[in-house]
Coordinates of C-alpha atoms in Angstrom, one line a residue:
M1 CA 0.0 -0.1 0.1
S2 CA 3.0 2.3 0.8
E3 CA 4.1 1.7 -2.6
A4 CA 0.9 2.6 -4.7
A5 CA 0.9 5.6 -2.6
R6 CA 4.6 6.5 -3.2
I7 CA 3.3 6.0 -6.9
D8 CA 0.7 8.4 -7.0
G9 CA 3.3 10.8 -5.4
A10 CA 2.7 11.1 -1.9
T11 CA 5.4 12.3 0.0
P12 CA 6.9 10.0 3.0
M13 CA 4.9 11.8 5.8
Q14 CA 1.7 11.8 3.6
I15 CA 2.3 7.8 3.7
Y16 CA 2.8 7.6 7.2
W17 CA 0.0 9.8 8.3
K18 CA -2.9 8.6 5.6
V19 CA -1.5 4.9 5.2
V20 CA 0.8 3.5 7.7
L21 CA -0.8 5.0 11.0
P22 CA -4.3 4.0 10.2
L23 CA -3.1 0.8 10.1
V24 CA -1.4 0.5 13.0
K25 CA -3.6 2.8 15.1
P26 CA -5.6 -0.6 16.8
A27 CA -2.0 -2.1 17.7
L28 CA -0.8 1.2 19.4
S29 CA -4.2 1.4 21.5
I30 CA -3.4 -1.9 22.6
V31 CA 0.4 -1.0 23.7
A32 CA -0.8 2.5 25.3
I33 CA -3.5 1.1 27.3
V34 CA -1.5 -2.4 28.9
S35 CA 1.4 0.4 29.2
F36 CA -0.8 2.9 31.2
V37 CA -2.5 0.2 33.2
N38 CA 1.1 -1.4 34.1
V39 CA 2.8 2.1 34.6
W40 CA -0.4 3.5 37.0
N41 CA -1.1 0.3 39.2
D42 CA 3.0 -0.2 39.8
F43 CA 3.5 -0.7 43.4
F44 CA 6.6 -2.2 44.4
F45 CA 9.1 0.7 42.7
P46 CA 7.2 3.6 44.3
L47 CA 7.5 2.0 47.7
I48 CA 11.2 1.5 47.0
F49 CA 11.9 5.0 45.6
I50 CA 9.5 7.5 47.0
N51 CA 10.5 8.7 50.4
D52 CA 8.4 11.4 50.8
K53 CA 4.6 10.4 51.6
S54 CA 3.4 13.7 50.0
K55 CA 4.6 12.2 46.7
A56 CA 3.0 8.6 47.2
T57 CA 1.4 7.5 44.2
I58 CA -2.5 6.6 44.4
T59 CA -1.5 2.8 45.0
L60 CA 0.9 3.5 47.8
A61 CA -1.5 5.9 49.4
V62 CA -4.2 3.5 50.0
S63 CA -1.7 0.9 51.5
I64 CA -2.0 3.0 54.6
F65 CA -5.5 1.8 54.9
F66 CA -4.2 -1.6 56.0
G67 CA -3.3 -1.8 59.9
E68 CA -1.7 -4.6 61.5
Y69 CA -4.8 -5.2 63.6
S70 CA -7.6 -3.4 61.6
N71 CA -8.6 -2.0 58.3
Q72 CA -10.4 0.8 57.1
W73 CA -12.8 -0.3 54.9
P74 CA -14.8 2.5 53.9
L75 CA -11.6 4.9 53.2
L76 CA -9.9 1.7 51.4
F77 CA -12.5 1.0 48.6
S78 CA -13.1 4.9 48.0
G79 CA -9.4 5.2 47.6
L80 CA -9.4 2.2 44.8
T81 CA -12.1 3.5 43.1
L82 CA -10.6 6.9 42.6
A83 CA -7.2 4.7 41.4
I84 CA -9.4 2.5 39.0
A85 CA -11.5 5.5 37.5
P86 CA -8.5 6.7 35.1
T87 CA -7.9 3.5 33.9
I88 CA -11.9 2.3 33.3
I89 CA -12.1 6.0 31.1
L90 CA -9.1 5.5 29.1
F91 CA -11.0 1.9 28.1
L92 CA -14.3 3.2 27.5
L93 CA -12.4 6.3 25.2
F94 CA -10.4 3.5 23.2
S95 CA -12.6 0.6 23.6
R96 CA -13.4 0.3 19.8
Q97 CA -9.7 0.2 19.3
F98 CA -8.7 -2.0 21.9
I99 CA -11.3 -4.6 20.8
T100 CA -10.4 -4.0 17.0
G101 CA -6.7 -4.7 18.0
M102 CA -7.7 -8.2 19.9
T103 CA -9.5 -9.5 17.2
Q104 CA -7.3 -8.3 14.3
G105 CA -5.1 -11.3 13.7
A106 CA -8.3 -13.7 14.2
I107 CA -10.4 -12.7 11.0
K108 CA -9.4 -12.9 7.7

């Protein structure tokens, strides 16, 4: 397809924006969603590297609601709801590309 666009007189940037990018958009959306979820839910590295509690990530801050003898369940669940909200919003925005990217290799 890129060769046909080149024969038709398209510049390399036009080939990239009008031929290549629409073909890889589903795959890019899958990579973006999976990478975002991995970074957003990361607990281990912030636990090691962040010393100041005012700079803690949401997942790290939610862990303070677990006590040795008791748990603060209402605060824990409200914090977890706030922590998962950006991931759900991102999935809702890109759900069509996500489903297309997941099924692209299965249908011929």
